[in-house]
XYZ file of C-alpha atoms in Angstrom:
738
model
C 112.955 -1.541 19.120
C 114.219 1.731 18.983
C 112.912 4.994 20.621
C 111.546 6.669 17.300
C 110.632 5.649 13.938
C 111.096 8.118 11.457
C 109.284 8.048 8.047
C 110.355 10.120 5.399
C 108.502 10.286 1.967
C 110.199 11.189 -1.032
C 109.334 12.730 -4.109
C 111.026 15.223 -6.466
C 113.221 16.259 -3.598
C 116.412 15.311 -4.413
C 118.111 18.781 -3.959
C 116.998 18.863 -0.633
C 117.058 15.176 0.718
C 120.579 14.540 1.947
C 120.508 17.239 4.139
C 117.441 16.155 5.362
C 118.727 12.831 6.000
C 121.998 14.365 7.573
C 120.254 16.165 10.237
C 118.329 13.040 11.157
C 121.372 10.450 11.230
C 124.210 13.252 12.983
C 121.434 13.928 15.681
C 123.231 12.772 18.967
C 120.421 10.984 20.227
C 121.233 7.443 17.804
C 118.192 5.178 19.273
C 115.915 5.757 15.900
C 115.165 3.529 12.540
C 114.700 6.001 9.518
C 112.021 4.579 7.325
C 112.375 6.324 4.145
C 109.321 5.735 1.328
C 110.466 6.308 -2.251
C 106.829 7.880 -3.875
C 107.972 6.387 -7.235
C 109.764 9.930 -7.454
C 110.865 10.309 -11.154
C 114.906 11.665 -10.161
C 116.893 10.456 -8.211
C 115.610 10.149 -4.896
C 115.961 6.601 -4.988
C 119.477 6.147 -5.685
C 120.092 8.498 -2.447
C 118.360 6.671 -0.322
C 120.038 3.519 -1.431
C 122.928 5.381 -1.079
C 122.170 6.295 2.664
C 120.956 2.444 3.947
C 124.453 1.127 2.363
C 126.713 2.600 4.875
C 123.600 3.369 7.888
C 122.244 0.237 8.885
C 119.595 2.375 10.943
C 117.830 3.407 7.159
C 115.453 0.803 5.521
C 114.469 2.388 1.922
C 110.473 1.144 0.768
C 110.276 1.236 -3.576
C 106.542 2.107 -4.007
C 105.604 0.508 -7.665
C 104.053 3.770 -8.605
C 103.284 7.006 -6.727
C 100.934 7.109 -4.386
C 100.980 10.679 -2.664
C 102.257 11.832 -0.117
C 99.260 10.902 2.807
C 99.734 7.480 1.383
C 103.644 7.114 0.911
C 103.566 7.738 4.873
C 100.740 5.050 5.286
C 103.146 2.272 3.239
C 105.769 2.742 6.233
C 103.837 2.668 9.001
C 103.794 -1.481 9.194
C 107.261 -1.499 8.891
C 107.705 1.036 12.221
C 108.733 -0.625 15.136
C 110.068 1.736 17.145
C 107.837 3.359 20.443
C 107.622 6.691 18.684
C 105.936 7.407 15.076
C 107.534 11.371 13.800
C 107.019 11.779 10.100
C 108.909 13.892 8.078
C 109.054 15.785 5.272
C 111.916 15.423 3.091
C 112.821 18.396 2.385
C 112.039 19.900 6.042
C 115.191 19.189 8.837
C 115.887 18.586 12.286
C 117.740 20.870 14.712
C 120.771 20.152 16.110
C 119.789 17.979 19.395
C 116.210 18.132 18.542
C 115.442 14.753 19.239
C 117.707 14.230 22.164
C 114.772 17.028 23.695
C 111.806 14.990 22.295
C 113.376 11.377 24.053
C 114.214 13.873 27.433
C 110.369 15.618 27.882
C 108.648 12.269 26.298
C 110.571 10.730 29.683
C 109.288 13.227 31.578
C 106.205 13.397 30.939
C 105.965 9.098 30.985
C 105.040 8.891 26.900
C 102.585 10.855 26.414
C 99.676 9.612 23.583
C 101.097 12.880 21.632
C 104.799 15.620 21.843
C 103.646 18.900 19.971
C 107.438 20.658 19.774
C 107.878 24.193 17.972
C 109.224 25.201 13.902
C 110.889 28.115 12.664
C 110.342 28.355 8.929
C 113.351 28.806 7.262
C 112.633 30.450 3.483
C 114.827 30.100 0.319
C 115.975 33.433 0.757
C 117.877 32.798 4.472
C 115.312 34.533 6.703
C 114.453 32.423 9.615
C 110.943 33.178 11.915
C 109.866 31.225 14.047
C 106.313 30.047 14.914
C 103.936 32.649 16.242
C 102.356 30.976 18.337
C 105.037 29.224 20.240
C 104.153 30.881 23.629
C 101.290 28.265 23.516
C 103.516 24.896 23.892
C 104.844 26.936 27.354
C 101.878 28.212 28.767
C 99.822 24.640 28.591
C 102.200 24.033 31.032
C 104.451 20.635 31.683
C 102.079 17.976 32.571
C 100.015 15.965 30.640
C 96.620 16.891 29.352
C 93.595 16.538 26.919
C 92.909 19.088 23.986
C 89.464 19.570 26.449
C 91.980 21.029 28.784
C 93.744 22.821 26.901
C 92.533 23.628 23.678
C 94.248 26.116 22.758
C 96.753 23.562 21.753
C 94.421 23.317 18.197
C 95.619 27.003 17.721
C 98.935 26.188 16.523
C 99.167 25.296 13.168
C 97.558 21.666 12.424
C 100.173 19.560 10.597
C 101.353 16.131 10.639
C 105.351 16.984 11.012
C 105.683 19.231 14.512
C 104.224 16.434 16.576
C 105.379 12.197 17.568
C 102.959 9.780 18.027
C 102.860 6.795 20.263
C 102.147 3.926 17.883
C 100.637 1.820 20.149
C 98.205 5.122 20.613
C 98.181 5.277 17.064
C 97.548 1.202 16.045
C 95.143 1.061 18.728
C 92.568 4.115 16.833
C 93.270 2.920 13.567
C 94.131 6.062 12.287
C 95.604 5.934 8.366
C 96.055 8.921 6.197
C 93.663 9.890 3.148
C 94.686 10.404 -0.108
C 94.595 13.773 -1.466
C 95.653 17.557 -0.357
C 95.137 18.334 2.753
C 95.995 14.943 4.244
C 97.105 16.258 7.441
C 94.066 17.145 8.633
C 91.925 13.815 9.084
C 94.714 12.769 10.449
C 96.026 15.568 13.119
C 92.032 16.574 14.769
C 90.893 12.940 15.115
C 94.805 12.228 16.939
C 94.588 15.641 18.356
C 91.125 15.263 19.609
C 91.406 11.172 21.177
C 94.418 11.616 22.709
C 94.188 11.295 26.362
C 97.339 12.429 27.379
C 98.945 15.652 25.716
C 102.380 17.052 26.199
C 104.792 19.954 24.677
C 108.181 20.683 24.386
C 109.098 24.826 23.790
C 112.012 24.178 21.673
C 112.458 24.736 17.976
C 112.879 21.511 16.773
C 112.397 21.123 12.871
C 113.370 23.400 10.430
C 110.016 24.569 8.066
C 111.505 24.691 4.550
C 109.413 27.839 2.551
C 110.719 26.804 -0.938
C 110.316 29.295 -3.789
C 108.933 27.180 -6.106
C 108.252 23.484 -5.845
C 105.316 23.873 -2.990
C 101.872 21.524 -3.582
C 99.808 23.707 -1.549
C 101.045 26.909 -3.573
C 100.459 24.753 -6.819
C 97.097 26.424 -9.082
C 95.114 23.507 -9.340
C 91.477 22.341 -8.677
C 93.404 19.213 -5.855
C 92.367 22.358 -3.681
C 88.904 20.969 -3.763
C 90.023 17.795 -1.752
C 89.801 20.149 1.481
C 85.897 19.378 1.618
C 86.446 15.568 1.131
C 89.072 15.880 3.841
C 86.703 17.878 6.590
C 83.849 15.493 5.446
C 86.458 12.787 7.256
C 86.813 14.541 10.287
C 82.818 15.488 10.890
C 82.383 11.626 9.923
C 85.113 10.516 12.885
C 83.458 12.565 15.451
C 79.597 10.972 14.555
C 81.258 7.788 15.036
C 82.376 8.952 18.472
C 79.981 10.095 20.822
C 82.268 11.214 23.709
C 83.657 14.105 20.719
C 80.258 15.829 20.162
C 81.237 18.881 21.866
C 83.514 19.678 19.311
C 81.611 20.052 16.251
C 80.990 23.728 16.870
C 85.038 24.485 17.017
C 85.813 22.145 14.264
C 82.629 23.603 12.241
C 83.942 27.583 12.286
C 87.321 25.830 11.518
C 86.232 23.969 8.607
C 84.757 27.693 7.478
C 88.023 29.878 8.465
C 90.338 27.003 6.311
C 88.344 26.796 3.141
C 88.004 30.852 3.599
C 91.324 31.264 3.544
C 92.199 28.832 0.659
C 89.908 31.014 -1.674
C 91.711 34.077 -0.561
C 94.556 32.789 -1.775
C 95.410 33.777 -5.702
C 97.893 31.055 -5.970
C 95.775 27.967 -5.154
C 92.545 27.767 -7.141
C 91.753 28.917 -11.330
C 90.317 31.616 -11.337
C 87.147 29.620 -13.749
C 86.645 27.480 -10.644
C 86.614 29.924 -7.640
C 82.717 30.142 -7.914
C 82.253 26.128 -7.544
C 84.895 26.616 -4.682
C 82.714 29.054 -2.679
C 79.454 27.164 -3.494
C 80.816 23.629 -2.435
C 82.196 25.068 0.866
C 79.172 27.069 1.234
C 77.015 24.008 1.416
C 79.848 21.723 3.664
C 78.762 24.836 6.203
C 75.509 24.166 5.426
C 75.300 20.493 6.253
C 77.428 20.969 9.263
C 75.885 24.044 10.751
C 75.104 22.489 14.715
C 71.713 23.009 15.337
C 71.500 26.373 17.682
C 75.000 27.508 16.983
C 75.436 31.432 16.104
C 76.917 31.814 13.007
C 80.681 34.013 13.718
C 80.586 37.561 11.497
C 83.447 36.810 9.396
C 82.284 33.393 8.434
C 78.262 34.349 7.675
C 79.391 35.321 4.132
C 79.333 31.530 3.943
C 75.291 31.453 3.908
C 75.077 34.143 0.669
C 75.181 33.822 -3.200
C 78.983 33.904 -4.152
C 78.292 37.211 -6.268
C 77.781 38.771 -1.900
C 81.316 37.134 -1.439
C 83.348 38.929 -4.177
C 81.541 42.127 -3.551
C 82.500 41.537 0.388
C 85.740 40.474 -0.602
C 85.934 44.224 -2.419
C 84.443 45.557 0.148
C 87.379 44.981 2.246
C 90.002 45.630 0.338
C 88.674 49.093 -0.280
C 88.403 49.423 3.693
C 91.677 48.592 3.609
C 92.985 50.918 1.417
C 91.166 53.663 2.694
C 91.984 53.002 6.681
C 95.692 52.740 4.925
C 95.247 56.780 3.562
C 93.512 57.753 6.708
C 96.722 56.611 8.727
C 99.010 58.212 6.652
C 96.761 61.698 6.643
C 96.175 61.491 10.478
C 100.525 61.049 10.599
C 100.898 63.481 7.861
C 98.980 66.147 10.416
C 100.068 64.870 14.045
C 103.686 65.340 12.774
C 102.704 69.017 12.110
C 101.489 69.536 15.834
C 104.665 67.675 16.924
C 106.907 70.521 14.909
C 104.848 73.079 15.836
C 104.108 72.144 19.982
C 108.371 71.061 20.246
C 109.018 74.649 18.066
C 106.653 75.986 20.789
C 108.796 74.942 23.422
C 112.197 75.104 21.667
C 112.093 79.305 22.586
C 111.829 78.575 25.787
C 115.170 78.897 27.352
C 117.319 75.728 27.705
C 117.077 74.109 31.755
C 120.469 73.145 33.109
C 119.577 71.711 36.283
C 117.456 68.390 33.192
C 119.492 65.566 32.247
C 117.344 63.234 29.640
C 118.802 59.681 29.935
C 117.700 56.640 27.763
C 119.625 53.207 27.377
C 119.727 50.405 24.922
C 116.841 51.974 22.815
C 114.576 53.439 25.442
C 114.373 49.785 27.451
C 114.674 51.601 30.801
C 117.387 52.132 33.748
C 120.508 50.531 32.499
C 123.936 50.533 31.445
C 125.900 53.124 31.604
C 123.245 55.954 31.504
C 121.933 54.004 34.502
C 125.250 54.680 36.702
C 125.153 58.155 36.103
C 121.237 58.329 36.871
C 121.987 56.542 40.326
C 125.457 58.673 40.795
C 123.588 61.877 40.015
C 120.467 61.434 41.909
C 123.023 60.707 45.314
C 126.033 63.714 44.973
C 124.100 66.236 43.524
C 119.584 65.444 43.596
C 118.592 69.264 42.184
C 119.578 67.951 38.946
C 116.007 66.423 37.071
C 116.672 63.139 35.923
C 113.847 62.067 33.374
C 114.180 58.817 31.394
C 113.051 58.274 27.666
C 111.017 54.878 27.867
C 109.941 52.957 24.531
C 106.182 52.250 26.250
C 104.329 51.544 28.984
C 104.931 48.498 29.812
C 108.797 49.395 29.974
C 107.466 51.967 32.362
C 105.828 49.600 34.748
C 108.691 47.992 35.247
C 110.698 51.211 36.389
C 111.953 51.293 39.906
C 109.931 53.382 42.087
C 109.971 57.327 41.440
C 111.905 57.271 38.558
C 110.178 60.429 36.501
C 109.737 58.689 32.822
C 108.305 60.139 29.205
C 106.839 57.301 26.765
C 108.479 57.955 23.783
C 107.302 60.427 20.705
C 104.658 61.889 23.857
C 103.798 65.501 24.300
C 105.964 64.999 27.968
C 108.964 63.870 25.148
C 108.780 66.677 23.441
C 108.071 69.097 25.834
C 111.628 67.659 28.094
C 113.401 66.702 24.956
C 113.017 70.784 23.940
C 114.237 72.288 26.423
C 116.559 69.527 28.189
C 120.758 70.877 28.763
C 121.916 67.724 28.293
C 121.028 64.095 27.071
C 122.818 60.731 28.349
C 122.580 57.651 26.158
C 124.852 54.767 25.291
C 122.495 54.508 22.189
C 121.891 57.447 19.134
C 118.637 59.192 19.969
C 115.962 59.213 17.598
C 116.564 61.846 14.187
C 113.626 64.025 14.288
C 115.283 64.854 18.215
C 116.459 68.169 17.128
C 120.317 69.695 19.305
C 119.545 72.825 20.594
C 122.821 75.231 21.133
C 123.735 74.724 24.112
C 122.756 71.411 25.128
C 124.591 68.775 25.734
C 125.104 65.220 24.816
C 127.453 62.869 26.634
C 127.386 59.002 24.603
C 128.312 56.440 26.709
C 128.875 53.606 24.008
C 127.895 49.435 24.642
C 131.902 48.398 25.889
C 135.424 48.304 24.361
C 134.713 47.610 20.399
C 136.610 44.467 19.217
C 134.213 44.249 15.898
C 134.708 46.962 13.497
C 132.008 49.585 14.260
C 130.273 52.222 12.626
C 132.941 53.601 9.748
C 135.131 50.667 9.580
C 132.319 49.413 8.426
C 131.968 51.711 5.150
C 134.541 48.695 3.551
C 132.530 45.715 4.814
C 129.205 46.261 2.954
C 128.359 42.444 4.160
C 128.741 43.636 8.104
C 127.010 46.132 7.160
C 124.054 44.841 5.821
C 120.796 47.245 6.523
C 123.096 49.766 8.796
C 122.825 53.392 7.810
C 126.179 54.210 8.185
C 126.008 57.472 6.613
C 122.629 58.594 9.347
C 124.486 57.252 12.459
C 127.356 59.738 11.951
C 124.910 62.345 11.157
C 123.243 61.729 14.720
C 126.760 60.666 16.153
C 127.305 64.543 15.256
C 125.197 65.722 18.197
C 127.937 64.545 20.508
C 129.231 66.619 22.685
C 131.249 63.459 25.218
C 132.667 60.312 24.034
C 133.381 58.094 27.126
C 136.022 56.095 26.908
C 137.204 53.125 29.356
C 140.738 53.042 27.855
C 143.250 54.134 25.368
C 142.369 51.897 22.319
C 138.525 53.195 22.845
C 139.541 56.292 22.424
C 140.878 55.485 19.120
C 137.932 53.211 17.857
C 135.376 55.903 18.144
C 137.197 58.785 16.981
C 137.805 56.603 13.201
C 134.412 54.823 13.214
C 132.573 57.714 13.873
C 135.004 61.043 12.663
C 132.541 63.392 14.437
C 132.541 66.574 16.504
C 132.694 65.715 20.573
C 136.162 65.253 22.677
C 136.713 61.524 24.626
C 136.062 61.552 27.727
C 138.085 59.652 29.269
C 135.934 58.947 32.240
C 135.619 54.773 32.452
C 133.049 53.192 32.206
C 129.918 54.237 34.983
C 128.215 50.474 34.865
C 131.777 48.628 36.016
C 132.535 50.665 38.886
C 130.575 47.824 40.240
C 132.916 45.540 39.042
C 135.921 47.525 40.086
C 134.568 47.788 44.244
C 132.608 44.296 43.549
C 134.143 42.176 46.879
C 132.639 38.666 48.497
C 128.786 40.446 49.319
C 128.543 42.043 46.177
C 128.887 38.523 45.096
C 126.263 37.081 47.090
C 124.041 39.479 46.841
C 124.076 38.835 42.883
C 123.636 35.346 43.588
C 120.525 35.657 45.580
C 118.653 38.268 43.076
C 119.035 35.167 40.112
C 118.665 32.574 41.920
C 122.083 30.511 42.014
C 123.221 28.285 43.991
C 125.892 29.610 46.763
C 128.149 26.265 46.504
C 128.482 26.007 43.412
C 131.058 27.628 40.462
C 129.109 29.412 37.952
C 130.442 29.449 34.349
C 128.777 31.720 32.636
C 128.790 31.846 28.975
C 127.709 34.924 26.409
C 127.831 34.503 22.995
C 127.749 36.832 20.843
C 125.773 37.363 17.147
C 127.396 35.947 13.808
C 127.538 38.564 10.596
C 127.398 35.143 8.683
C 124.539 33.524 9.386
C 121.128 35.809 8.806
C 119.656 36.087 12.098
C 122.716 36.288 13.631
C 122.438 33.116 15.697
C 124.396 30.123 15.624
C 124.916 27.337 17.991
C 128.097 27.016 18.221
C 128.090 25.032 21.802
C 125.293 21.726 23.095
C 124.837 23.573 25.981
C 123.382 20.339 26.985
C 126.456 18.733 26.698
C 128.342 21.402 27.981
C 126.627 21.496 31.139
C 126.564 17.364 31.691
C 130.589 17.794 31.082
C 130.670 20.582 33.357
C 129.820 17.808 36.480
C 128.574 18.114 39.848
C 129.214 21.286 41.978
C 128.619 23.145 38.607
C 125.701 25.546 37.298
C 126.013 27.275 33.564
C 124.415 30.330 32.825
C 123.684 31.663 29.460
C 123.033 34.924 28.613
C 122.588 35.678 24.723
C 123.718 39.071 22.963
C 120.601 41.543 23.272
C 120.022 41.431 19.809
C 119.372 37.434 20.180
C 117.751 37.381 22.895
C 114.543 38.359 21.430
C 113.726 35.937 18.436
C 114.192 32.591 17.517
C 117.710 31.988 19.084
C 116.203 31.244 22.833
C 113.573 28.699 21.125
C 116.446 26.242 19.341
C 116.820 24.519 22.663
C 118.027 27.391 25.329
C 114.215 27.707 27.212
C 113.483 24.243 27.456
C 117.118 23.565 29.375
C 116.173 26.257 31.263
C 113.181 25.127 31.873
C 114.125 21.737 33.276
C 116.497 22.666 35.627
C 120.203 21.946 33.339
C 120.510 25.550 32.547
C 119.880 28.849 33.478
C 118.550 31.414 31.043
C 119.955 35.228 32.259
C 119.105 36.693 28.868
C 116.242 38.321 30.586
C 118.036 39.977 33.520
C 117.905 43.706 32.980
C 121.418 44.337 34.334
C 124.115 42.303 32.721
C 126.526 43.293 35.984
C 124.557 41.117 38.234
C 125.194 38.113 35.709
C 128.771 38.858 35.367
C 129.289 39.650 39.939
C 127.292 36.111 40.271
C 129.598 34.526 38.178
C 133.236 32.551 37.986
C 134.531 32.357 35.222
C 133.165 33.562 31.746
C 133.382 31.251 28.591
C 132.519 33.563 25.540
C 133.642 33.676 21.877
C 133.438 37.517 20.756
C 131.311 39.158 23.310
C 132.541 42.743 24.340
C 132.028 41.904 27.605
C 134.588 40.676 27.889
C 136.520 43.763 28.409
C 133.940 44.546 31.492
C 134.690 40.576 33.020
C 138.541 41.091 33.539
C 137.898 44.116 36.158
C 136.479 41.044 38.846
C 139.734 39.666 37.828
C 138.025 36.615 37.399
C 139.062 33.457 34.649
C 137.978 34.191 31.006
C 137.868 31.282 28.355
C 137.313 32.337 24.677
C 135.945 29.542 22.697
C 136.938 30.209 18.952
C 136.134 27.819 17.211
C 135.134 29.979 14.008
C 137.294 33.025 14.391
C 138.151 33.130 10.872
C 135.137 32.753 9.824
C 133.892 35.668 11.740
C 136.991 38.260 11.375
C 136.471 37.995 7.944
C 132.580 38.707 7.762
C 132.281 41.247 10.959
C 135.911 42.389 10.533
C 137.911 42.934 14.141
C 140.394 45.592 15.129
C 142.863 42.939 16.660
C 142.954 39.241 16.723
C 141.988 37.927 19.924
C 143.286 34.738 19.896
C 147.086 36.938 20.130
C 145.804 39.350 22.634
C 143.421 36.913 24.751
C 142.039 37.801 28.504
C 142.540 33.734 28.921
C 142.999 30.746 27.343
C 141.580 30.030 24.245
C 139.697 26.529 22.547
C 139.843 26.165 19.585
C 137.233 23.028 19.336
C 134.547 21.973 21.878
C 137.548 19.668 22.873
C 139.454 22.086 24.165
C 136.958 23.790 26.091
C 135.341 21.048 27.949
C 139.276 19.941 28.839
C 139.756 23.210 30.451
C 136.871 23.514 32.147
C 137.158 19.659 33.322
C 141.058 19.979 33.876
C 140.443 22.641 35.987
C 143.322 25.008 33.566
C 140.376 27.838 33.468
C 142.240 28.976 36.650
C 145.217 28.218 36.600
C 148.599 31.010 36.917
C 148.962 31.540 32.697
C 145.006 32.219 32.601
C 145.716 34.684 35.174
C 148.537 36.365 33.853
C 146.628 36.940 30.492
C 143.873 38.038 32.567
C 146.442 40.869 34.274
C 147.962 42.121 31.094
C 144.732 41.954 29.016
C 143.042 44.443 32.484
C 145.742 46.823 32.213
C 145.762 47.570 28.559
C 141.604 47.490 28.672
C 140.568 48.965 32.143
C 143.009 51.946 32.742
C 140.484 54.571 33.597
C 137.957 52.195 34.812
C 138.969 52.827 38.717
C 135.003 52.684 39.998
C 134.613 56.146 40.269
C 133.846 56.589 36.635
C 130.120 57.735 37.764
C 131.003 60.312 39.718
C 134.004 61.659 37.277
C 131.051 61.531 34.974
C 128.242 63.725 37.265
C 130.659 65.945 38.370
C 132.592 66.519 35.551
C 130.600 66.724 32.577
C 126.976 67.812 34.080
C 128.696 70.187 37.354
C 131.462 71.295 35.411
C 133.483 70.653 38.864
C 136.652 69.567 38.740
C 138.176 66.528 39.758
C 141.624 64.495 40.703
C 142.262 60.682 39.553
C 144.097 58.674 36.808
C 141.457 59.810 34.399
C 141.771 63.362 33.007
C 138.467 64.738 31.605
C 138.703 67.326 28.745
C 135.422 69.557 28.638
C 135.314 70.990 24.716
C 133.511 73.010 23.331
C 129.612 72.428 22.122
C 129.026 69.943 18.944
C 128.746 71.664 15.495
C 126.200 70.142 13.591
C 126.892 68.640 9.852
C 127.410 65.817 8.159
C 130.764 64.772 7.690
C 129.782 62.437 5.249
C 128.399 65.229 2.605
C 131.776 64.835 0.212
C 132.870 61.594 0.255
């Protein structure tokens, strides 16, 4: 008996069907059966299904004698299912890698619940991906099984059949079946969820929900959308047959009203001549099933009046939105005038040579090189006033005690930026910030560059998609000092940013803690991250891909990697900052972290802590490797897609030819390196030493002090790195003649 019976109804999807079936059959978890139902499809679906069945005995094909529709095609597959759990997969959708294994593990963990609800992502025909906006509900429901009454928020998720798996015995005991017509998921999902005694959730994207440009049934203009009324009649009939569910009637009544009005509001659903009839039938259904004594929500009161009232209400709502937009624009313009006037007033006052304004990573807090400079300035130059720019109050609340700050674009922000003598940032300041004569801008960057940057992207239109290089350079024209850690960075920044600055050979201030690290620093970092003291800690830090929309690509099966590392090892994952807030973590990382299989360190504020806590870095092409070698700890470069990466983004040199450690070209090589211990052999040490000598030449553990003394205080400082102090930057657009 297989664990999963996957029922796949097929009708006019020949262009997507192979991708769907491959996503199932190529899963690492193989204890499945696929029941593919050819719903008398007029295209090549039937032949494709027969082809797959001939080469994989897990596939069984049913050819229906006539077209039955989606719901009845699913029903046709049910009697042939023998698995513990039923999964209804639409034939134009796909499973994500590792999805079935994650489901099976979660079912075991939750002791075989009636229903398991998992996450999904919408994948658009033009290439975009968007995670379910209510994904947090899956995590908020906790690890234990529950009922809908205990966590009613579970019903706020998209009420469809394909984001869940169902215990087959539970379905058969209750006799659940799909009705004919559109919206067939509605009279299945509500009865199932309300009847389930044990529901569990999986906070992981297991399915890609394809958003087709054309061919989506529910986006077809048709009277078939009237089916929604009969489907809700079925829902209410089910609740009436189960007295214990009577308390759900008010909720279902509101849900029905919202759902029907949503259909009516969409311009592509109903023929214009039928919209009035649809409204009247909805209003009648709403009145017929209104629970006695229950108030009508304000947004549904329109259903108590005539269709003309609904039309007027919609027109009024549109007019109100347009008025609100115009008002917002007018207020914005007025506020901008006020801001300009306030800034001008402050700018007439002299600069404050003791005021230093800091920001890091687009105003995310006391982090990176600016954070290291700030802390050193407080230590050796306490007379300097350091003020941080943060993006919002939530970020401000997380700042350490005693850190003076202003919110971006606030009056206080305009006051300090108008008078500051110094600015320290690792990201360009907003374009609205004007550089006053005499002010000094120190740009720290975010590490040593491997991939092409700024003006070097002008010949790479794909890599600079969405990047306004001329604007970037106009903002960089404000720089006075560009901090560098090595000659390579100095040459790259002066080429990539052909602007008016002087390179300051200070080293990277944030790396001081790496250069001076000892066993106690590692122990403290592990304690802060909650890592086992005696384990070998493997840090995996992948970067983003320009050849994948959204930047995220699963290059390693994290669960398999953690298992292959074996006992006594902890796998720590640090996503690229640009991916940490997207759907990448939902592709399995969050769930693996919850289950203790890996540690997700993507939210740890200081990446230096993550590096200090680890014994070895496994990365692809992340700039983190240039910093990590300062610890004199092994690095493994996993370059399984090096050709694609360098072709799409472009790099300054071939990291596979001049690596900081061993290079793996596929997962088998990576696993062999890690399990054999070769990752820390003499060759690894030799490569690391050469890499460090080349790229850590200015990092001596005193970079932050060097910035404070030479650039903020104007003192001289001896050491291996000499700082050249330039004249202030001259404004101008270096691309004006291009």
